[in-house]
mmCIF file of C-alpha atoms in Angstrom:
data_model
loop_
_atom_site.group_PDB
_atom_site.id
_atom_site.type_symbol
_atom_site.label_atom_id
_atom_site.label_comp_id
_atom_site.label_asym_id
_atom_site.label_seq_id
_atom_site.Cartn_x
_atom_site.Cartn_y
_atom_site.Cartn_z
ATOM 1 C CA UNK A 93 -24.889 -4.932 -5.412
ATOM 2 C CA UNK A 94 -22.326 -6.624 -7.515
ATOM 3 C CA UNK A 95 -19.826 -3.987 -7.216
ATOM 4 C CA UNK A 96 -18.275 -1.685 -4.462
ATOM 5 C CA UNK A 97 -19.625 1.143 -4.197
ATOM 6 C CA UNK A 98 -17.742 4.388 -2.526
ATOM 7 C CA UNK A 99 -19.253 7.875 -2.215
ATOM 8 C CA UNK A 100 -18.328 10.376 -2.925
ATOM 9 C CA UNK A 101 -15.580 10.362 -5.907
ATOM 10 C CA UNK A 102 -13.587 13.405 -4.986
ATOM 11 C CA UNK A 103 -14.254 15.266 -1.459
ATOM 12 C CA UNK A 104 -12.588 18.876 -0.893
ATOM 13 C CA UNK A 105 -11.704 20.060 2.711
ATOM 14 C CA UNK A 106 -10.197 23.279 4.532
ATOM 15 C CA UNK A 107 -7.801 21.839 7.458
ATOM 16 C CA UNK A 108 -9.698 21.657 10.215
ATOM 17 C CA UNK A 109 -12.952 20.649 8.843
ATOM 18 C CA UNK A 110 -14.505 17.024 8.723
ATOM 19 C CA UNK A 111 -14.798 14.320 5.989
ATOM 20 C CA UNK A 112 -17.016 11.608 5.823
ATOM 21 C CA UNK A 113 -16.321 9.020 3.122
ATOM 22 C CA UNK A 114 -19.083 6.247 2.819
ATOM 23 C CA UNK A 115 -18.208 2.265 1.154
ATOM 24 C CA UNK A 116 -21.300 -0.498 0.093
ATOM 25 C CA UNK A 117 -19.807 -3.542 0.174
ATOM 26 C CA UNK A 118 -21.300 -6.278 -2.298
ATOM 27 C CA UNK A 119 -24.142 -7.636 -1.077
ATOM 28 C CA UNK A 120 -23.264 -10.906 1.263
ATOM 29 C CA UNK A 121 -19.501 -9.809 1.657
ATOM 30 C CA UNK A 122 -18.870 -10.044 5.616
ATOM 31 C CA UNK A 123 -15.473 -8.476 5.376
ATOM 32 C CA UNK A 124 -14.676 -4.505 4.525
ATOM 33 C CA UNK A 125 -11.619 -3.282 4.344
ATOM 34 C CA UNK A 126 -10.258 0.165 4.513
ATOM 35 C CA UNK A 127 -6.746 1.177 2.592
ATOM 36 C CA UNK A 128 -5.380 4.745 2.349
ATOM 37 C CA UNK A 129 -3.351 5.635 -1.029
ATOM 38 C CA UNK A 130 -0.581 8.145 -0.396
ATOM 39 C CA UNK A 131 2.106 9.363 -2.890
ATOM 40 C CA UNK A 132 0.200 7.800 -5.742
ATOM 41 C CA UNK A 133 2.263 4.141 -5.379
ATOM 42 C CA UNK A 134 1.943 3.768 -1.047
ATOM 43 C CA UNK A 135 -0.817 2.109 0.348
ATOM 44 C CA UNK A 136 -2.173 1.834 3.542
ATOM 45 C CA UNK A 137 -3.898 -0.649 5.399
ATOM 46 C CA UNK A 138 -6.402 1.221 8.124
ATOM 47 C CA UNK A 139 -8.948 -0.707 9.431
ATOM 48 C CA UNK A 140 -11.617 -3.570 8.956
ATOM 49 C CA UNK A 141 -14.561 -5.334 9.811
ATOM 50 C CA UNK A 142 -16.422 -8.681 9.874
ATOM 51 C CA UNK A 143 -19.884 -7.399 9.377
ATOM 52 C CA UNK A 144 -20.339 -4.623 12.416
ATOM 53 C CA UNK A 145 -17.741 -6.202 14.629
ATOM 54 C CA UNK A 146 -13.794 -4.082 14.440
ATOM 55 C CA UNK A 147 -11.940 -7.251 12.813
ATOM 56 C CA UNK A 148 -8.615 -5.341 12.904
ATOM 57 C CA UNK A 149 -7.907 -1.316 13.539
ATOM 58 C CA UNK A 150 -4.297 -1.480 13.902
ATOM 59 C CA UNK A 151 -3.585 0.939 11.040
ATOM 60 C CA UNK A 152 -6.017 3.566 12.595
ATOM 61 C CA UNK A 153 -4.649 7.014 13.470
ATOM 62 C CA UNK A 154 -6.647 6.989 16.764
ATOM 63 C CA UNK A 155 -6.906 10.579 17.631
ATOM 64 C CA UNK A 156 -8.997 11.728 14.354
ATOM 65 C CA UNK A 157 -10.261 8.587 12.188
ATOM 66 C CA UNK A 158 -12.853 6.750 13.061
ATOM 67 C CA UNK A 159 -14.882 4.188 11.419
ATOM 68 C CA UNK A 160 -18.089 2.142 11.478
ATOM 69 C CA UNK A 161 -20.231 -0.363 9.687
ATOM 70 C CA UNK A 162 -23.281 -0.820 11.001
ATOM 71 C CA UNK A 163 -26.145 -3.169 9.542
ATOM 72 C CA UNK A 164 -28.295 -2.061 7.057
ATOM 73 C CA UNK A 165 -26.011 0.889 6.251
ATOM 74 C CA UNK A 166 -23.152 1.814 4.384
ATOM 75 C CA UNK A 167 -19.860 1.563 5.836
ATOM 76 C CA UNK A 168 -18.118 4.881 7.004
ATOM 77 C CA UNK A 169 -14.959 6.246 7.476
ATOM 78 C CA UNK A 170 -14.453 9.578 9.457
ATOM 79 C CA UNK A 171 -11.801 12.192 9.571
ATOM 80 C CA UNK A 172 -11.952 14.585 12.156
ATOM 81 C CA UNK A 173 -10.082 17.887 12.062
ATOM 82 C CA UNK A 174 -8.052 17.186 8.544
ATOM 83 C CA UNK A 175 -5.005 17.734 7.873
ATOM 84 C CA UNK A 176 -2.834 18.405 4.980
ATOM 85 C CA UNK A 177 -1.220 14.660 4.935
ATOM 86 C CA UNK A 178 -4.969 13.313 5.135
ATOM 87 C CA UNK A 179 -5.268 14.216 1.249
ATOM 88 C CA UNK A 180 -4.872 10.855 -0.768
ATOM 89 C CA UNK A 181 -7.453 8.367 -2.042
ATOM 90 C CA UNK A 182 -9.568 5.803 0.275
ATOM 91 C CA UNK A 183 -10.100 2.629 -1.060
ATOM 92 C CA UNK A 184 -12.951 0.204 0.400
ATOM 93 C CA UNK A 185 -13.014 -3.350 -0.221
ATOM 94 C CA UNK A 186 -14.792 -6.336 0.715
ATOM 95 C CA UNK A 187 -14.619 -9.892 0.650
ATOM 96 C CA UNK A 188 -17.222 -12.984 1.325
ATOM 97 C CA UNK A 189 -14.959 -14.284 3.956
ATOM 98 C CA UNK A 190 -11.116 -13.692 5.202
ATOM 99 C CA UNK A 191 -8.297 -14.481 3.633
ATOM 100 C CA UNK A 192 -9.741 -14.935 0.124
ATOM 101 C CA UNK A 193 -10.052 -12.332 -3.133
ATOM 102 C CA UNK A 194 -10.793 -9.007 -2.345
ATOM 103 C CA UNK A 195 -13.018 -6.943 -3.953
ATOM 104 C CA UNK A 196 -11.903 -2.727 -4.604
ATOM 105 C CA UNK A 197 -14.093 0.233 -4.511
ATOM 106 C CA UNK A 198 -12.969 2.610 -7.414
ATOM 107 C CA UNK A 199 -11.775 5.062 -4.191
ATOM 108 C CA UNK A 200 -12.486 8.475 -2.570
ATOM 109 C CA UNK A 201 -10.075 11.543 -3.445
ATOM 110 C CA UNK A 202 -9.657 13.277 -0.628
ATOM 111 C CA UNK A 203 -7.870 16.530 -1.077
ATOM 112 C CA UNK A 204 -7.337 18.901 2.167
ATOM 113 C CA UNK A 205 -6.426 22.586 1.347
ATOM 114 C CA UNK B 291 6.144 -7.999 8.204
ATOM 115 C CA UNK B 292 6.285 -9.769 5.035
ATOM 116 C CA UNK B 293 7.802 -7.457 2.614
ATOM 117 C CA UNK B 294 6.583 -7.100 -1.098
ATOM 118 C CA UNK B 295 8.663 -5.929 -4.066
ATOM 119 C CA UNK B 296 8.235 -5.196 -7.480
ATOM 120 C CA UNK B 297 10.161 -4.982 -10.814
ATOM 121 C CA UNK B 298 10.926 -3.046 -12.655
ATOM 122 C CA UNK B 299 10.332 -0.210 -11.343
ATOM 123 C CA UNK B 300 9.140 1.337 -14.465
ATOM 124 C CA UNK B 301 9.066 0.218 -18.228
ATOM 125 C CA UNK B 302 8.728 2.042 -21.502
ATOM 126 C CA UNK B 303 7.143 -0.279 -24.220
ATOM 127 C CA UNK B 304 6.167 0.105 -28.248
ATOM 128 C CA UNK B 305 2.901 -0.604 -28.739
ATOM 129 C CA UNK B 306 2.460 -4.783 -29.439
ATOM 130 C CA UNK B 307 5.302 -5.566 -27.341
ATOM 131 C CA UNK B 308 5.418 -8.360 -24.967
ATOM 132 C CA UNK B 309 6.378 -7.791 -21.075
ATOM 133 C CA UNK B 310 7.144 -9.554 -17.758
ATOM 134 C CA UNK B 311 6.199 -8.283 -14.425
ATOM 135 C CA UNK B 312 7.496 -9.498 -10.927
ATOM 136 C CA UNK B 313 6.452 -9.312 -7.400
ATOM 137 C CA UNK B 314 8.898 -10.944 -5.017
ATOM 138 C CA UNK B 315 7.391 -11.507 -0.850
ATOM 139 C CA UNK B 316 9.748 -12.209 1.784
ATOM 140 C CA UNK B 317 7.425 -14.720 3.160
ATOM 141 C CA UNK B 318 4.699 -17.441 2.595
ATOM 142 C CA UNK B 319 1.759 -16.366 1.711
ATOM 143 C CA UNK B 320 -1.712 -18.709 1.007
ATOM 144 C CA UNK B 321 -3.157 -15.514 -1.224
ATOM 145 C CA UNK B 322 -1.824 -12.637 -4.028
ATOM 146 C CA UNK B 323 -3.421 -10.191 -6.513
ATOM 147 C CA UNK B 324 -2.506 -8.131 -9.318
ATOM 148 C CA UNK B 325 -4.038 -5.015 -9.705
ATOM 149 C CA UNK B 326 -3.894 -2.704 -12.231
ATOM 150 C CA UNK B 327 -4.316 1.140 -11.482
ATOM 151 C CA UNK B 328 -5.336 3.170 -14.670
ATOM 152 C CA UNK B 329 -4.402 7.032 -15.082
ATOM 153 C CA UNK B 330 -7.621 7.952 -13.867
ATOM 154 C CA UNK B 331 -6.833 6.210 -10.482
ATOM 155 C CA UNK B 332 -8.729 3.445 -10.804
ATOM 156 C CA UNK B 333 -7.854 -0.048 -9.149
ATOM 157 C CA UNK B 334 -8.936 -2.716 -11.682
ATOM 158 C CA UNK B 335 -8.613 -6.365 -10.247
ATOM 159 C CA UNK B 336 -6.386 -8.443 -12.848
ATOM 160 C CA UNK B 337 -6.224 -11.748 -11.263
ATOM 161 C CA UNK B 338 -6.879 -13.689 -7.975
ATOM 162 C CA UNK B 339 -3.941 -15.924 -7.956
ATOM 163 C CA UNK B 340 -2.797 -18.272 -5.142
ATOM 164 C CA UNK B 341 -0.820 -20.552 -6.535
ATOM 165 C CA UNK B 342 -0.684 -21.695 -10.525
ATOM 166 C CA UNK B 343 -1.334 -19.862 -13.829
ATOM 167 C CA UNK B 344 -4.112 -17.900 -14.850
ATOM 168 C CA UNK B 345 -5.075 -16.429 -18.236
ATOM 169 C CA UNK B 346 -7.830 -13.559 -19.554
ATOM 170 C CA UNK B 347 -6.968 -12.289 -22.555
ATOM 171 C CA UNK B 348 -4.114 -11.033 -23.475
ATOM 172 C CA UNK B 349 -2.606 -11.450 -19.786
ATOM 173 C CA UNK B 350 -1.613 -14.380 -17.576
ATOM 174 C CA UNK B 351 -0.440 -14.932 -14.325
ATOM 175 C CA UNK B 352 1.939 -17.347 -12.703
ATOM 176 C CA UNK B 353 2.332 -17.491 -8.487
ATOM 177 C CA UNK B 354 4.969 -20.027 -7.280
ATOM 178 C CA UNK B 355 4.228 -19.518 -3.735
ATOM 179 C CA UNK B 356 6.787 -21.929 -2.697
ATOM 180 C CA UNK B 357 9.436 -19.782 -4.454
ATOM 181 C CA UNK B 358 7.667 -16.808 -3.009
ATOM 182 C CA UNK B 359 7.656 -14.551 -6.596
ATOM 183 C CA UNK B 360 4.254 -13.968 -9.257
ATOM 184 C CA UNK B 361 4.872 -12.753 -12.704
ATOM 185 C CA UNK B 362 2.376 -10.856 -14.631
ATOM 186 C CA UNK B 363 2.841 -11.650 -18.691
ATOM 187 C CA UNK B 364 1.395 -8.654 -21.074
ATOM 188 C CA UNK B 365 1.502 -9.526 -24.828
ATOM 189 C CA UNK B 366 0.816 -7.306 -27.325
ATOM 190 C CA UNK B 367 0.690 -4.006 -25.166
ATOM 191 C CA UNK B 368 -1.551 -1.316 -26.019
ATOM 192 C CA UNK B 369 -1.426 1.935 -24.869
ATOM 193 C CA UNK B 370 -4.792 1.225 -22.478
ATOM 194 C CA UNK B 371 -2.386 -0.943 -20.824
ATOM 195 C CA UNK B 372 -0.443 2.428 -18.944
ATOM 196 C CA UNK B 373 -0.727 2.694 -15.790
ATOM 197 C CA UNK B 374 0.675 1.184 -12.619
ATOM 198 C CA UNK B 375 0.558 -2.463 -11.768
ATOM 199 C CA UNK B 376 0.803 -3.802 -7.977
ATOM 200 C CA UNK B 377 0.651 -6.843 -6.483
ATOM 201 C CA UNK B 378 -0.979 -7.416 -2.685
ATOM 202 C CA UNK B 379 -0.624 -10.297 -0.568
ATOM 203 C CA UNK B 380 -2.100 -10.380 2.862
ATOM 204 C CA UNK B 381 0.177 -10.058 6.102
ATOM 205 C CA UNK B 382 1.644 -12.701 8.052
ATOM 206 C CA UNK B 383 -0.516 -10.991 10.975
ATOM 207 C CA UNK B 384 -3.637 -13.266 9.789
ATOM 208 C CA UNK B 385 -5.619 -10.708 9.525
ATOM 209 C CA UNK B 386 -6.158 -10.613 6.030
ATOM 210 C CA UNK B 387 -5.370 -6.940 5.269
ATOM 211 C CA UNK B 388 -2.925 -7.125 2.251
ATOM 212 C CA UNK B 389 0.519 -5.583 1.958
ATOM 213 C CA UNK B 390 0.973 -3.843 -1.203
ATOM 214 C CA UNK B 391 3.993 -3.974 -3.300
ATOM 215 C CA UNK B 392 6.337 -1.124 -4.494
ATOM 216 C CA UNK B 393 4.020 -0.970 -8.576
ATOM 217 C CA UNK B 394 5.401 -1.109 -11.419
ATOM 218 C CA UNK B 395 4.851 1.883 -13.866
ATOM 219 C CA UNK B 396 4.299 1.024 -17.538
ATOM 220 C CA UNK B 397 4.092 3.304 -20.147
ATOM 221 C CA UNK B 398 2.751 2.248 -23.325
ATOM 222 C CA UNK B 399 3.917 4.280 -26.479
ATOM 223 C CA UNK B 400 2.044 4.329 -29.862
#
């Protein structure tokens, strides 16, 4: 597709439980990108990929976030276990190569009770 | 890290007014955005700007990367124009994940 596309808009979890956010990148893109939005104005760079391949993953929690793109599939981005800080909104992006424009998802709310 | 700062901080504007955004990074960078996040949350791409001036509408961009600042120019502000505007510019780890700057919050009044 032309656009990123991020599923689902608004996700509600108890602490404790799992979240699974999903990102299409536009068709041809071979980087995704994965940013976490705290606070309203904080962002957060967590991980990303060149096509299926872990391009970078040093903003990764390890212990509970995990994260794969795999071919022919959305991208995903796992939460084990939630917590209360978890709750913000995910943004996905992608680009056609590195260190050019990238494109923004219009973001996952994730809200942990 | 590079380091990425806005200003203002926020800004209250009458409708039709003219404004002047900066973003100010600590070091050389060969990329920047400016986004624009509506209330709803939304991040709407403004411009893809380098280096140079860019225009769409009633906003334009200037990057001087050698002087390491961008300016975002909004003329004639409407009220769809609220929100918060940030600039990104990727980190000096070269791995092309972008550093966000502080926003600016603009309010547009009627």
């Amino acid at each position: 597709g032309e656009e990123v596309a991020q599923t689902p808009k608004h996700l509600v979890r108890g602490e404790g439980q799992k979240a699974k956010l999903y990102c299409a990148p536009i068709k041809g893109h071979s980087y995704v990108f994965w940013y976490q939005q705290v606070l309203k104005n904080e962002f957060k760079f967590l991980i990303s990929f060149q096509n299926e391949n872990v391009f970078d993953e040093t903003g990764m929690p390890k212990e509970r976030f995990s994260a794969k793109c795999l071919p022919n599939s959305p991208c995903s981005l796992e939460i084990q276990a939630t917590k209360l800080e978890d709750s913000a909104v995910y943004f996905c992006a992608s680009s056609p190569d590195g260190g050019v424009e990238q494109f923004f998802g219009p973001g996952t709310r994730l809200t942990v009770l | 890290g590079i380091q990425v700062e806005q200003s203002p901080p926020d800004l209250i504007l009458q409708e039709g007014a003219n404004s002047t955004l900066r973003c100010n990074f600590s070091d050389s960078v060969n990329n920047l955005q400016w986004f624009h996040q509506n209330p709803w949350g939304q991040l709407i791409n403004l411009f893809y700007i380098p280096s140079g001036t860019k225009q769409n509408g009633r906003l334009s961009a200037t990057t001087v990367a050698t002087e390491r600042y961008s300016l975002l120019y909004i003329s004639s502000s409407q009220t769809t124009d609220s929100g918060v505007y940030f600039c990104a510019v990727p980190s000096t780890s070269g791995t092309y994940k972008y550093i966000f700057g502080t926003g600016t919050r603009l309010k547009v009044l009627a």
